[in-house]
Amino acid sequence: MRLALTSVLLCGLLLAGCSLYRPTRVSLPVEPPGRYVEDSGAVAAAPVLDRWWQIFHDPQLDRLMERLFTGNLQLEQAFARLEQARAATRIAGGARWPSLGLGGQGSREKVPGFVQNAVVYNYRFSAQSSFEFDFWSKQKDRQRSAMQLAAASRSELQTLYLSLSAQLADLYYFVAEQRAQLRLAEETVASCRETLKLVERRYRQGLVPAAELYQARQSLAAAEAGRSTFARNLATAEHGIAVLLGDYPGRGVSGNLAELPAFREQFPTGLPADLLQRRPDIAARFHQLRSADAELAAAIADRLPTLNLAANYGFLQTDFGIGVITGNFWQLLIQPALPLLDGGRRRAEVARNRAVVRERLAGYRQAVLDAYREVEDALADNHSDEQRIERLAAMVDATAANLRLARKNYLYGIDDYLQVLSAQRNALQARSELLAARRQLISDRISLARALGGTWMDREISRRFAASGENDNHE
């Protein structure tokens, strides 16, 4: 018996940690390109800026970013999810170790006898331990799966940092554009009022018909309505910034930037081969794939034989009233098991996990392609908006000159008021479109920075863990 027990234990130690599953080989759908198609190549070799918003050289935006990283509640939720994933890793790892517990039992019972009834007291104290030999690395694979999910959770947190920083910067410059648009609308309202006074004076002198007076009033009303639209957009954008910062919606939280920066600096893209290391969403997909792969290995091992070892050691005391029995007791239990019939449940679980691995492998490859597409799209948008700004700037100059000429001709009676109204509308639209295009170029720069990813988020996570006194361990 001892020889058989010793043989079983030795086999368990030798086979423990032996897995029958070979991990899935992860490959890209195609090799990454040597350069971005839409990149001019002038700044491709330059290293990508890490804290990308610093390219705008705006201390006010820098302060808002710091508030975002400390106050945003979406980040708070993501940190809590990361802690849950790390706790799940520790739970899965605990299954690989023996369990040990203390137990006790006390009873008092009345037992009938030949002469008289007896009262029996029982006291039992023991330590129990159990352990499952991990022959096929099942528990190890489950722990590995949990570790990969924890790594995926951290990558998702990095993705959230990147996304929120882009949202804040986009709203920040949208607010600046709306302030500029509002100021332009107020200038237009003032201009329309001056024009209305001129038309009213000429109408009273009998120089123009009533139709021109009504047209001037209509133009003033339209300008005032446009001003209300920009004021509403400004308010809602500032509300959005306040909520991003973890505060109630309010006004003035975005600072006082009233002019859009004339930002024409090229954003360095780096090399395409570096994109996979800079995109945390791709890393999250990869870790999720590895987690599914480990779950598949555990599902395969679950169909194989298992061996459990249980031990119990303690002290027993029984008082029969006429005498007391005391002493130590022990128990060693070996439980081999082999699943035979389970209705195909384990086989189906293996098939399900294989399908999950295939799904996540395809999802990882798709994420890689989407990442490169996002960079190329952002580069194309940047080039297109740069050209559009140049054309709109020329249009602004032309429409302004046309408006001056139309007003002059109207004063001299050469043209009617419709010419002034049309020139005024075209000049306002051109200036408004130029403002929107300049802000769109900044937005496209932000989209490019977001598409290129980064490494700065990891330092922010570590800094937050250090500030809270928690351990930033990479499990």
Short mmCIF file of C-alpha atoms in Angstrom, two decimals:
data_model
loop_
_atom_site.label_atom_id
_atom_site.label_comp_id
_atom_site.label_asym_id
_atom_site.label_seq_id
_atom_site.Cartn_x
_atom_site.Cartn_y
_atom_site.Cartn_z
CA MET A 1 0.00 0.00 0.00
CA ARG A 2 2.79 2.37 0.92
CA LEU A 3 4.59 1.56 -2.32
CA ALA A 4 1.46 2.26 -4.35
CA LEU A 5 0.88 5.55 -2.55
CA THR A 6 4.50 6.60 -3.02
CA SER A 7 4.29 5.77 -6.74
CA VAL A 8 1.16 7.85 -7.17
CA LEU A 9 2.71 10.84 -5.43
CA LEU A 10 5.92 10.61 -7.46
CA CYS A 11 3.96 10.40 -10.72
CA GLY A 12 1.91 13.39 -9.68
CA LEU A 13 4.99 15.46 -8.99
CA LEU A 14 6.58 14.44 -12.28
CA LEU A 15 3.49 15.08 -14.38
CA ALA A 16 2.30 18.23 -12.62
CA GLY A 17 2.47 21.22 -14.95
CA CYS A 18 2.54 19.08 -18.10
CA SER A 19 0.15 20.48 -20.71
CA LEU A 20 -1.07 18.57 -23.76
CA TYR A 21 -2.03 21.75 -25.63
CA ARG A 22 0.27 23.81 -27.79
CA PRO A 23 -0.60 27.55 -27.74
CA THR A 24 -2.06 29.10 -30.87
CA ARG A 25 0.44 30.81 -33.12
CA VAL A 26 -0.49 34.46 -33.57
CA SER A 27 0.40 36.06 -36.88
CA LEU A 28 -0.64 39.24 -38.66
CA PRO A 29 -2.85 39.06 -41.75
CA VAL A 30 -0.11 40.75 -43.80
CA GLU A 31 3.25 42.29 -43.02
CA PRO A 32 3.09 45.96 -41.89
CA PRO A 33 3.99 48.46 -44.64
CA GLY A 34 7.33 50.21 -44.66
CA ARG A 35 5.70 53.66 -44.68
CA TYR A 36 2.25 55.20 -44.49
CA VAL A 37 0.69 55.74 -47.89
CA GLU A 38 -0.68 59.19 -47.01
CA ASP A 39 2.47 60.38 -45.26
CA SER A 40 4.59 62.87 -47.15
CA GLY A 41 7.70 61.37 -45.54
CA ALA A 42 8.98 64.67 -44.18
CA VAL A 43 8.28 63.80 -40.56
CA ALA A 44 7.88 60.05 -40.75
CA ALA A 45 11.30 59.35 -39.32
CA ALA A 46 10.83 61.72 -36.38
CA PRO A 47 9.80 60.07 -33.11
CA VAL A 48 6.13 60.35 -32.22
CA LEU A 49 5.38 62.85 -29.48
CA ASP A 50 4.50 61.05 -26.27
CA ARG A 51 2.26 63.52 -24.42
CA TRP A 52 0.88 64.60 -27.76
CA TRP A 53 -1.20 67.60 -26.62
CA GLN A 54 1.98 69.45 -25.67
CA ILE A 55 2.54 70.10 -29.38
CA PHE A 56 -0.07 72.88 -29.03
CA HIS A 57 2.08 74.67 -26.39
CA ASP A 58 -1.01 75.64 -24.39
CA PRO A 59 -0.49 75.67 -20.58
CA GLN A 60 -4.24 75.99 -20.08
CA LEU A 61 -4.85 72.74 -21.94
CA ASP A 62 -2.06 71.08 -19.94
CA ARG A 63 -3.82 71.99 -16.68
CA LEU A 64 -7.12 70.65 -17.94
CA MET A 65 -5.44 67.36 -18.82
CA GLU A 66 -4.11 67.05 -15.28
CA ARG A 67 -7.61 67.62 -13.92
CA LEU A 68 -8.97 65.03 -16.33
CA PHE A 69 -6.52 62.37 -15.17
CA THR A 70 -7.35 62.90 -11.51
CA GLY A 71 -11.09 63.62 -11.60
CA ASN A 72 -12.65 61.68 -14.47
CA LEU A 73 -15.13 59.09 -13.22
CA GLN A 74 -14.79 56.82 -16.25
CA LEU A 75 -11.15 56.38 -15.28
CA GLU A 76 -12.27 55.62 -11.73
CA GLN A 77 -14.50 52.83 -13.03
CA ALA A 78 -11.72 51.47 -15.24
CA PHE A 79 -9.30 51.36 -12.31
CA ALA A 80 -11.90 49.42 -10.33
CA ARG A 81 -12.27 46.95 -13.22
CA LEU A 82 -8.49 46.52 -13.27
CA GLU A 83 -8.50 45.75 -9.55
CA GLN A 84 -11.25 43.18 -10.10
CA ALA A 85 -9.21 41.51 -12.84
CA ARG A 86 -6.12 41.39 -10.64
CA ALA A 87 -8.15 39.90 -7.78
CA ALA A 88 -9.49 37.26 -10.19
CA THR A 89 -5.87 36.41 -11.03
CA ARG A 90 -5.07 35.84 -7.38
CA ILE A 91 -8.22 33.72 -7.00
CA ALA A 92 -7.22 31.54 -9.95
CA GLY A 93 -3.68 31.22 -8.61
CA GLY A 94 -4.94 30.14 -5.21
CA ALA A 95 -6.44 26.99 -6.71
CA ARG A 96 -2.91 25.74 -7.48
CA TRP A 97 -1.99 25.55 -3.79
CA PRO A 98 -3.14 23.20 -1.04
CA SER A 99 -6.04 24.41 1.08
CA LEU A 100 -5.78 24.26 4.87
CA GLY A 101 -8.51 24.87 7.39
CA LEU A 102 -9.39 24.33 11.03
CA GLY A 103 -12.63 22.79 12.20
CA GLY A 104 -14.27 21.81 15.42
CA GLN A 105 -17.39 20.08 16.69
CA GLY A 106 -18.99 19.79 20.07
CA SER A 107 -22.14 17.82 20.96
CA ARG A 108 -24.16 16.70 23.97
CA GLU A 109 -26.61 13.83 23.57
CA LYS A 110 -28.71 11.58 25.70
CA VAL A 111 -28.33 7.86 25.01
CA PRO A 112 -30.71 5.23 26.52
CA GLY A 113 -29.04 2.38 28.45
CA PHE A 114 -29.94 -0.92 30.26
CA VAL A 115 -29.75 0.61 33.70
CA GLN A 116 -30.14 4.28 33.12
CA ASN A 117 -29.87 6.84 30.39
CA ALA A 118 -26.39 8.18 29.69
CA VAL A 119 -25.35 11.68 28.65
CA VAL A 120 -22.49 11.66 26.13
CA TYR A 121 -20.24 14.61 25.42
CA ASN A 122 -18.25 14.71 22.17
CA TYR A 123 -15.49 17.17 21.33
CA ARG A 124 -13.61 17.11 18.05
CA PHE A 125 -10.95 19.51 16.73
CA SER A 126 -9.06 18.97 13.49
CA ALA A 127 -7.06 20.51 10.67
CA GLN A 128 -8.18 19.62 7.13
CA SER A 129 -6.16 19.97 3.96
CA SER A 130 -6.83 19.14 0.32
CA PHE A 131 -4.87 19.44 -2.88
CA GLU A 132 -5.49 18.63 -6.53
CA PHE A 133 -2.42 17.55 -8.47
CA ASP A 134 -2.24 19.74 -11.55
CA PHE A 135 -1.20 16.89 -13.86
CA TRP A 136 -2.22 18.56 -17.11
CA SER A 137 -1.58 22.21 -16.08
CA LYS A 138 -5.31 22.89 -15.90
CA GLN A 139 -5.11 25.21 -12.90
CA LYS A 140 -2.00 26.87 -14.27
CA ASP A 141 -3.78 27.57 -17.56
CA ARG A 142 -6.75 29.06 -15.73
CA GLN A 143 -4.42 31.32 -13.81
CA ARG A 144 -2.68 32.25 -17.06
CA SER A 145 -6.08 33.10 -18.55
CA ALA A 146 -6.88 35.37 -15.61
CA MET A 147 -3.47 37.04 -15.89
CA GLN A 148 -4.05 37.74 -19.57
CA LEU A 149 -7.47 39.23 -18.80
CA ALA A 150 -5.85 41.46 -16.18
CA ALA A 151 -3.30 42.59 -18.78
CA ALA A 152 -6.15 43.24 -21.22
CA SER A 153 -7.92 45.30 -18.55
CA ARG A 154 -4.81 47.42 -18.11
CA SER A 155 -4.54 47.92 -21.87
CA GLU A 156 -8.20 48.95 -21.96
CA LEU A 157 -7.45 51.47 -19.22
CA GLN A 158 -4.63 52.86 -21.35
CA THR A 159 -7.02 53.07 -24.29
CA LEU A 160 -9.46 55.02 -22.14
CA TYR A 161 -6.73 57.48 -21.14
CA LEU A 162 -5.93 58.04 -24.80
CA SER A 163 -9.58 58.40 -25.78
CA LEU A 164 -10.47 60.82 -22.97
CA SER A 165 -7.45 63.03 -23.63
CA ALA A 166 -8.51 63.30 -27.27
CA GLN A 167 -12.11 64.07 -26.28
CA LEU A 168 -11.01 66.83 -23.93
CA ALA A 169 -8.68 68.47 -26.44
CA ASP A 170 -11.34 68.25 -29.16
CA LEU A 171 -13.95 69.91 -26.93
CA TYR A 172 -11.43 72.50 -25.75
CA TYR A 173 -10.74 73.74 -29.27
CA PHE A 174 -14.39 73.40 -30.26
CA VAL A 175 -15.18 75.81 -27.42
CA ALA A 176 -12.55 78.20 -28.76
CA GLU A 177 -14.08 77.97 -32.24
CA GLN A 178 -17.58 78.62 -30.91
CA ARG A 179 -16.32 81.69 -29.05
CA ALA A 180 -14.78 82.95 -32.30
CA GLN A 181 -17.95 82.10 -34.23
CA LEU A 182 -20.04 83.91 -31.62
CA ARG A 183 -17.83 86.97 -31.88
CA LEU A 184 -18.14 86.86 -35.66
CA ALA A 185 -21.92 86.56 -35.34
CA GLU A 186 -22.00 89.58 -33.03
CA GLU A 187 -19.93 91.56 -35.55
CA THR A 188 -22.40 90.52 -38.24
CA VAL A 189 -25.36 91.60 -36.11
CA ALA A 190 -23.71 94.99 -35.53
CA SER A 191 -23.02 95.33 -39.25
CA CYS A 192 -26.61 94.40 -40.13
CA ARG A 193 -27.92 97.01 -37.69
CA GLU A 194 -25.77 99.70 -39.28
CA THR A 195 -26.96 98.65 -42.70
CA LEU A 196 -30.59 98.68 -41.51
CA LYS A 197 -30.15 102.26 -40.27
CA LEU A 198 -28.75 103.23 -43.65
CA VAL A 199 -31.62 101.57 -45.53
CA GLU A 200 -34.22 103.19 -43.23
CA ARG A 201 -32.72 106.62 -43.85
CA ARG A 202 -32.70 106.09 -47.60
CA TYR A 203 -36.25 104.74 -47.41
CA ARG A 204 -37.48 107.86 -45.59
CA GLN A 205 -35.78 109.94 -48.28
CA GLY A 206 -37.69 107.99 -50.92
CA LEU A 207 -34.52 106.61 -52.49
CA VAL A 208 -35.27 102.89 -52.02
CA PRO A 209 -38.48 100.83 -52.07
CA ALA A 210 -40.02 99.21 -48.97
CA ALA A 211 -38.83 95.78 -50.15
CA GLU A 212 -35.23 96.74 -49.37
CA LEU A 213 -36.23 97.80 -45.85
CA TYR A 214 -37.87 94.42 -45.24
CA GLN A 215 -34.82 92.62 -46.63
CA ALA A 216 -32.52 94.52 -44.26
CA ARG A 217 -34.73 93.62 -41.31
CA GLN A 218 -34.79 90.00 -42.41
CA SER A 219 -30.99 89.95 -42.65
CA LEU A 220 -30.69 91.32 -39.09
CA ALA A 221 -33.10 88.70 -37.73
CA ALA A 222 -31.17 85.89 -39.44
CA ALA A 223 -27.87 87.14 -37.98
CA GLU A 224 -29.37 87.26 -34.48
CA ALA A 225 -30.70 83.70 -34.87
CA GLY A 226 -27.24 82.47 -35.90
CA ARG A 227 -25.73 84.04 -32.81
CA SER A 228 -28.11 82.04 -30.61
CA THR A 229 -26.97 78.81 -32.25
CA PHE A 230 -23.31 79.48 -31.49
CA ALA A 231 -24.13 80.47 -27.91
CA ARG A 232 -25.96 77.19 -27.42
CA ASN A 233 -23.07 75.17 -28.89
CA LEU A 234 -20.62 76.98 -26.61
CA ALA A 235 -22.70 76.18 -23.52
CA THR A 236 -23.14 72.47 -24.31
CA ALA A 237 -19.44 72.04 -25.11
CA GLU A 238 -18.43 73.61 -21.78
CA HIS A 239 -20.92 71.34 -20.03
CA GLY A 240 -19.22 68.36 -21.68
CA ILE A 241 -15.78 69.48 -20.50
CA ALA A 242 -17.03 69.90 -16.92
CA VAL A 243 -18.41 66.35 -16.85
CA LEU A 244 -15.18 64.97 -18.32
CA LEU A 245 -13.32 66.63 -15.45
CA GLY A 246 -15.63 64.95 -12.92
CA ASP A 247 -17.68 68.05 -12.10
CA TYR A 248 -21.24 69.23 -12.56
CA PRO A 249 -22.05 70.96 -15.88
CA GLY A 250 -21.03 74.59 -15.73
CA ARG A 251 -19.61 77.51 -17.64
CA GLY A 252 -16.05 78.80 -17.68
CA VAL A 253 -14.38 75.49 -16.81
CA SER A 254 -12.61 75.41 -20.18
CA GLY A 255 -10.63 78.57 -19.61
CA ASN A 256 -10.77 81.68 -21.78
CA LEU A 257 -9.18 80.70 -25.08
CA ALA A 258 -10.96 82.87 -27.65
CA GLU A 259 -8.75 82.46 -30.70
CA LEU A 260 -7.91 79.25 -32.50
CA PRO A 261 -4.16 78.76 -32.80
CA ALA A 262 -2.79 79.00 -36.32
CA PHE A 263 -1.55 75.45 -35.99
CA ARG A 264 0.26 74.27 -39.11
CA GLU A 265 2.96 72.15 -37.49
CA GLN A 266 3.22 68.65 -38.89
CA PHE A 267 2.57 65.86 -36.42
CA PRO A 268 5.33 63.21 -36.55
CA THR A 269 3.96 59.78 -37.37
CA GLY A 270 6.96 57.56 -36.76
CA LEU A 271 7.38 54.23 -38.50
CA PRO A 272 4.43 51.92 -39.22
CA ALA A 273 6.24 49.02 -37.55
CA ASP A 274 6.02 50.88 -34.21
CA LEU A 275 2.24 51.18 -34.31
CA LEU A 276 1.58 47.73 -32.86
CA GLN A 277 3.57 48.62 -29.74
CA ARG A 278 1.88 52.02 -29.34
CA ARG A 279 -1.77 51.02 -29.69
CA PRO A 280 -3.18 49.76 -26.37
CA ASP A 281 -6.42 48.57 -27.99
CA ILE A 282 -4.40 46.14 -30.11
CA ALA A 283 -2.57 44.97 -26.99
CA ALA A 284 -5.93 44.40 -25.27
CA ARG A 285 -7.09 42.25 -28.20
CA PHE A 286 -3.88 40.25 -28.03
CA HIS A 287 -4.23 39.57 -24.31
CA GLN A 288 -7.87 38.56 -24.77
CA LEU A 289 -6.75 36.09 -27.44
CA ARG A 290 -4.13 34.63 -25.11
CA SER A 291 -6.73 34.34 -22.35
CA ALA A 292 -9.04 32.38 -24.63
CA ASP A 293 -6.12 30.17 -25.64
CA ALA A 294 -5.40 29.36 -22.00
CA GLU A 295 -9.08 28.61 -21.38
CA LEU A 296 -8.99 26.17 -24.29
CA ALA A 297 -5.98 24.40 -22.77
CA ALA A 298 -7.81 24.16 -19.44
CA ALA A 299 -10.93 22.78 -21.15
CA ILE A 300 -8.86 20.05 -22.83
CA ALA A 301 -7.21 19.16 -19.51
CA ASP A 302 -10.65 18.98 -17.86
CA ARG A 303 -11.40 15.84 -19.93
CA LEU A 304 -8.38 14.01 -18.50
CA PRO A 305 -8.01 12.07 -15.21
CA THR A 306 -7.62 13.99 -11.94
CA LEU A 307 -6.09 13.09 -8.60
CA ASN A 308 -7.08 14.77 -5.34
CA LEU A 309 -5.37 14.31 -2.02
CA ALA A 310 -7.21 15.07 1.24
CA ALA A 311 -5.79 14.89 4.77
CA ASN A 312 -7.38 15.32 8.17
CA TYR A 313 -5.62 15.39 11.55
CA GLY A 314 -7.11 16.25 14.92
CA PHE A 315 -8.00 15.54 18.54
CA LEU A 316 -11.09 13.65 19.75
CA GLN A 317 -12.62 13.41 23.23
CA THR A 318 -15.76 11.47 24.10
CA ASP A 319 -17.23 11.43 27.61
CA PHE A 320 -19.73 8.57 28.23
CA GLY A 321 -20.32 9.50 31.83
CA ILE A 322 -18.61 6.31 33.01
CA GLY A 323 -15.37 7.04 31.27
CA VAL A 324 -13.60 9.37 28.85
CA ILE A 325 -11.99 8.38 25.57
CA THR A 326 -9.38 10.81 24.23
CA GLY A 327 -6.78 10.66 21.51
CA ASN A 328 -5.52 11.93 18.19
CA PHE A 329 -6.85 10.79 14.85
CA TRP A 330 -5.74 11.19 11.23
CA GLN A 331 -7.03 10.43 7.78
CA LEU A 332 -5.37 10.42 4.34
CA LEU A 333 -7.63 10.14 1.32
CA ILE A 334 -6.56 9.71 -2.31
CA GLN A 335 -9.28 10.36 -4.87
CA PRO A 336 -8.46 9.52 -8.49
CA ALA A 337 -11.23 10.37 -11.00
CA LEU A 338 -11.79 9.92 -14.70
CA PRO A 339 -14.80 11.47 -16.44
CA LEU A 340 -16.61 8.89 -18.57
CA LEU A 341 -20.13 10.07 -19.33
CA ASP A 342 -21.19 13.70 -19.09
CA GLY A 343 -23.58 14.05 -22.00
CA GLY A 344 -20.82 15.52 -24.20
CA ARG A 345 -20.51 18.59 -21.98
CA ARG A 346 -16.72 18.62 -21.78
CA ARG A 347 -16.29 17.90 -25.48
CA ALA A 348 -18.68 20.75 -26.30
CA GLU A 349 -16.78 23.05 -23.95
CA VAL A 350 -13.56 22.34 -25.84
CA ALA A 351 -15.30 23.05 -29.15
CA ARG A 352 -16.72 26.28 -27.76
CA ASN A 353 -13.31 27.45 -26.58
CA ARG A 354 -11.74 26.62 -29.94
CA ALA A 355 -14.34 28.82 -31.60
CA VAL A 356 -13.62 31.61 -29.11
CA VAL A 357 -9.91 31.42 -29.97
CA ARG A 358 -10.67 31.65 -33.70
CA GLU A 359 -12.99 34.59 -33.10
CA ARG A 360 -10.45 36.50 -31.04
CA LEU A 361 -7.63 35.75 -33.45
CA ALA A 362 -9.71 37.23 -36.27
CA GLY A 363 -10.64 40.15 -34.01
CA TYR A 364 -6.97 40.81 -33.24
CA ARG A 365 -6.06 40.81 -36.93
CA GLN A 366 -9.00 43.08 -37.72
CA ALA A 367 -7.92 45.49 -34.97
CA VAL A 368 -4.46 45.67 -36.55
CA LEU A 369 -5.91 46.53 -39.95
CA ASP A 370 -8.31 49.07 -38.42
CA ALA A 371 -5.42 50.76 -36.59
CA TYR A 372 -3.47 51.28 -39.81
CA ARG A 373 -6.62 52.46 -41.59
CA GLU A 374 -7.28 55.03 -38.84
CA VAL A 375 -3.77 56.45 -39.23
CA GLU A 376 -4.07 56.61 -43.01
CA ASP A 377 -7.52 58.24 -42.78
CA ALA A 378 -6.26 60.80 -40.29
CA LEU A 379 -3.28 61.64 -42.51
CA ALA A 380 -5.56 62.06 -45.53
CA ASP A 381 -7.91 64.29 -43.53
CA ASN A 382 -5.00 66.43 -42.35
CA HIS A 383 -3.70 66.98 -45.91
CA SER A 384 -7.19 67.71 -47.24
CA ASP A 385 -7.95 70.28 -44.53
CA GLU A 386 -4.62 72.04 -45.00
CA GLN A 387 -5.46 72.57 -48.68
CA ARG A 388 -9.03 73.59 -47.85
CA ILE A 389 -7.82 76.24 -45.38
CA GLU A 390 -5.64 77.79 -48.08
CA ARG A 391 -8.60 77.99 -50.48
CA LEU A 392 -10.94 79.34 -47.82
CA ALA A 393 -8.44 82.04 -46.82
CA ALA A 394 -8.37 83.22 -50.44
CA MET A 395 -12.17 83.11 -50.52
CA VAL A 396 -12.39 85.26 -47.37
CA ASP A 397 -10.22 87.93 -49.00
CA ALA A 398 -12.28 87.84 -52.20
CA THR A 399 -15.68 88.00 -50.47
CA ALA A 400 -14.50 90.84 -48.21
CA ALA A 401 -13.42 92.86 -51.27
CA ASN A 402 -16.73 92.08 -52.99
CA LEU A 403 -18.68 93.26 -49.92
CA ARG A 404 -16.81 96.56 -49.82
CA LEU A 405 -17.54 97.09 -53.51
CA ALA A 406 -21.24 96.19 -53.15
CA ARG A 407 -21.70 98.65 -50.27
CA LYS A 408 -19.95 101.38 -52.23
CA ASN A 409 -22.09 100.75 -55.31
CA TYR A 410 -25.22 100.74 -53.15
CA LEU A 411 -24.37 104.10 -51.63
CA TYR A 412 -23.87 105.55 -55.09
CA GLY A 413 -27.10 104.00 -56.32
CA ILE A 414 -25.41 101.75 -58.86
CA ASP A 415 -26.69 98.44 -57.38
CA ASP A 416 -29.70 97.55 -55.29
CA TYR A 417 -29.66 96.18 -51.77
CA LEU A 418 -29.87 92.56 -52.96
CA GLN A 419 -26.26 92.81 -54.11
CA VAL A 420 -25.18 94.03 -50.66
CA LEU A 421 -27.20 91.31 -48.96
CA SER A 422 -25.69 88.58 -51.15
CA ALA A 423 -22.13 89.90 -50.67
CA GLN A 424 -22.66 90.18 -46.92
CA ARG A 425 -23.98 86.63 -46.68
CA ASN A 426 -21.07 85.26 -48.75
CA ALA A 427 -18.47 87.13 -46.67
CA LEU A 428 -19.98 85.87 -43.40
CA GLN A 429 -20.17 82.30 -44.67
CA ALA A 430 -16.57 82.34 -45.90
CA ARG A 431 -15.24 83.63 -42.56
CA SER A 432 -17.35 81.12 -40.64
CA GLU A 433 -16.20 78.24 -42.85
CA LEU A 434 -12.58 79.29 -42.39
CA LEU A 435 -13.00 79.19 -38.62
CA ALA A 436 -14.63 75.76 -38.83
CA ALA A 437 -11.91 74.49 -41.16
CA ARG A 438 -9.13 75.69 -38.84
CA ARG A 439 -10.78 73.92 -35.93
CA GLN A 440 -11.30 70.81 -38.08
CA LEU A 441 -7.59 70.75 -38.87
CA ILE A 442 -6.84 70.77 -35.14
CA SER A 443 -9.41 68.02 -34.66
CA ASP A 444 -7.73 65.99 -37.40
CA ARG A 445 -4.37 66.48 -35.68
CA ILE A 446 -5.95 65.15 -32.49
CA SER A 447 -7.43 62.18 -34.38
CA LEU A 448 -3.99 61.40 -35.79
CA ALA A 449 -2.45 61.51 -32.31
CA ARG A 450 -5.16 59.18 -31.05
CA ALA A 451 -4.65 56.79 -33.97
CA LEU A 452 -0.88 56.68 -33.35
CA GLY A 453 -1.37 55.63 -29.71
CA GLY A 454 1.37 56.20 -27.17
CA THR A 455 3.18 55.03 -24.07
CA TRP A 456 2.51 57.97 -21.75
CA MET A 457 -0.67 56.32 -20.39
CA ASP A 458 1.33 53.65 -18.56
CA ARG A 459 3.16 56.29 -16.57
CA GLU A 460 -0.12 57.98 -15.68
CA ILE A 461 -1.47 54.67 -14.38
CA SER A 462 1.63 54.05 -12.28
CA ARG A 463 1.52 57.58 -10.93
CA ARG A 464 -2.11 57.18 -9.89
CA PHE A 465 -1.40 53.90 -8.15
CA ALA A 466 1.50 55.53 -6.32
CA ALA A 467 -0.68 58.47 -5.26
CA SER A 468 -3.30 56.11 -3.82
CA GLY A 469 -0.68 54.00 -2.04
CA GLU A 470 -1.58 50.88 -4.05
CA ASN A 471 0.85 48.50 -5.68
CA ASP A 472 1.05 48.78 -9.46
CA ASN A 473 2.06 45.18 -10.07
CA HIS A 474 1.78 43.80 -13.61
CA GLU A 475 0.16 40.44 -13.02
#
